[in-house]
Amino acid sequence: MREEEVSIDELSYELSMVLEGLLYYAGVKKSNLEEAANIYVQSIDDALENSEATGVDEVIEIIEYMKKHHKKLFEK
């Protein structure tokens, strides 16, 4: 198997697309995906402030936090 170098920009782009896909399946309208991705990143500390969640449970808690505090993103 050949190893290829992947740039940080490429990884960042791919991670951004995965996050937007995750948010879409969590119920965010397509027109709000970019805004929701930014809010997701900005909400991490607040959403997990008193949490003991780890791994995928952290992601779930952040989405639940967003659904509670940023309802408009999820309106269809």
C-alpha positions as YAML, in Angstrom:
chain: A
units: angstrom
residues:
- id: 1
  name: MET
  ca: [0.00, 0.00, 0.00]
- id: 2
  name: ARG
  ca: [1.38, 3.38, -1.00]
- id: 3
  name: GLU
  ca: [1.25, 6.25, 1.45]
- id: 4
  name: GLU
  ca: [0.23, 9.62, 0.11]
- id: 5
  name: GLU
  ca: [0.77, 12.95, 1.75]
- id: 6
  name: VAL
  ca: [-2.45, 14.74, 2.47]
- id: 7
  name: SER
  ca: [-2.31, 18.44, 3.20]
- id: 8
  name: ILE
  ca: [-3.86, 20.02, 6.24]
- id: 9
  name: ASP
  ca: [-6.09, 22.02, 3.90]
- id: 10
  name: GLU
  ca: [-7.39, 18.82, 2.28]
- id: 11
  name: LEU
  ca: [-8.07, 17.21, 5.65]
- id: 12
  name: SER
  ca: [-9.75, 20.38, 6.89]
- id: 13
  name: TYR
  ca: [-12.00, 20.45, 3.82]
- id: 14
  name: GLU
  ca: [-12.96, 16.78, 4.21]
- id: 15
  name: LEU
  ca: [-13.68, 17.22, 7.92]
- id: 16
  name: SER
  ca: [-15.83, 20.25, 7.12]
- id: 17
  name: MET
  ca: [-17.86, 18.19, 4.63]
- id: 18
  name: VAL
  ca: [-18.31, 15.38, 7.16]
- id: 19
  name: LEU
  ca: [-19.49, 17.88, 9.80]
- id: 20
  name: GLU
  ca: [-21.99, 19.43, 7.39]
- id: 21
  name: GLY
  ca: [-23.27, 15.95, 6.47]
- id: 22
  name: LEU
  ca: [-23.64, 15.06, 10.15]
- id: 23
  name: LEU
  ca: [-25.53, 18.29, 10.80]
- id: 24
  name: TYR
  ca: [-27.81, 17.68, 7.80]
- id: 25
  name: TYR
  ca: [-28.76, 14.24, 9.11]
- id: 26
  name: ALA
  ca: [-29.27, 15.75, 12.57]
- id: 27
  name: GLY
  ca: [-31.96, 17.94, 11.01]
- id: 28
  name: VAL
  ca: [-30.24, 21.17, 9.94]
- id: 29
  name: LYS
  ca: [-31.68, 22.70, 6.77]
- id: 30
  name: LYS
  ca: [-29.26, 22.60, 3.81]
- id: 31
  name: SER
  ca: [-29.37, 26.38, 3.58]
- id: 32
  name: ASN
  ca: [-28.09, 26.60, 7.17]
- id: 33
  name: LEU
  ca: [-25.25, 24.07, 7.02]
- id: 34
  name: GLU
  ca: [-22.33, 26.50, 6.83]
- id: 35
  name: GLU
  ca: [-23.70, 28.61, 9.69]
- id: 36
  name: ALA
  ca: [-24.46, 25.49, 11.72]
- id: 37
  name: ALA
  ca: [-20.92, 24.16, 11.24]
- id: 38
  name: ASN
  ca: [-19.51, 27.42, 12.58]
- id: 39
  name: ILE
  ca: [-21.92, 27.38, 15.53]
- id: 40
  name: TYR
  ca: [-21.02, 23.74, 16.22]
- id: 41
  name: VAL
  ca: [-17.34, 24.64, 16.62]
- id: 42
  name: GLN
  ca: [-18.16, 27.73, 18.70]
- id: 43
  name: SER
  ca: [-20.50, 25.70, 20.96]
- id: 44
  name: ILE
  ca: [-18.13, 22.89, 21.89]
- id: 45
  name: ASP
  ca: [-16.88, 24.40, 25.16]
- id: 46
  name: ASP
  ca: [-20.33, 25.54, 26.33]
- id: 47
  name: ALA
  ca: [-22.04, 22.28, 25.37]
- id: 48
  name: LEU
  ca: [-19.47, 20.13, 27.16]
- id: 49
  name: GLU
  ca: [-18.78, 22.43, 30.12]
- id: 50
  name: ASN
  ca: [-20.20, 20.09, 32.79]
- id: 51
  name: SER
  ca: [-20.21, 16.95, 30.71]
- id: 52
  name: GLU
  ca: [-18.42, 13.69, 31.26]
- id: 53
  name: ALA
  ca: [-19.21, 12.51, 27.74]
- id: 54
  name: THR
  ca: [-16.42, 11.08, 25.62]
- id: 55
  name: GLY
  ca: [-16.05, 10.15, 21.97]
- id: 56
  name: VAL
  ca: [-19.22, 10.06, 19.92]
- id: 57
  name: ASP
  ca: [-21.27, 11.00, 22.99]
- id: 58
  name: GLU
  ca: [-19.57, 14.42, 22.91]
- id: 59
  name: VAL
  ca: [-20.83, 14.95, 19.37]
- id: 60
  name: ILE
  ca: [-24.34, 13.92, 20.40]
- id: 61
  name: GLU
  ca: [-24.31, 16.35, 23.34]
- id: 62
  name: ILE
  ca: [-23.16, 19.21, 21.13]
- id: 63
  name: ILE
  ca: [-25.97, 18.50, 18.64]
- id: 64
  name: GLU
  ca: [-28.51, 18.36, 21.49]
- id: 65
  name: TYR
  ca: [-27.13, 21.67, 22.81]
- id: 66
  name: MET
  ca: [-27.51, 23.22, 19.36]
- id: 67
  name: LYS
  ca: [-31.09, 21.94, 19.02]
- id: 68
  name: LYS
  ca: [-31.91, 23.61, 22.33]
- id: 69
  name: HIS
  ca: [-30.03, 26.90, 21.84]
- id: 70
  name: HIS
  ca: [-30.16, 27.32, 18.04]
- id: 71
  name: LYS
  ca: [-33.59, 25.94, 17.12]
- id: 72
  name: LYS
  ca: [-33.86, 28.11, 14.02]
- id: 73
  name: LEU
  ca: [-31.14, 26.09, 12.29]
- id: 74
  name: PHE
  ca: [-33.28, 22.97, 12.50]
- id: 75
  name: GLU
  ca: [-36.60, 24.37, 11.29]
- id: 76
  name: LYS
  ca: [-37.74, 22.80, 8.02]
...
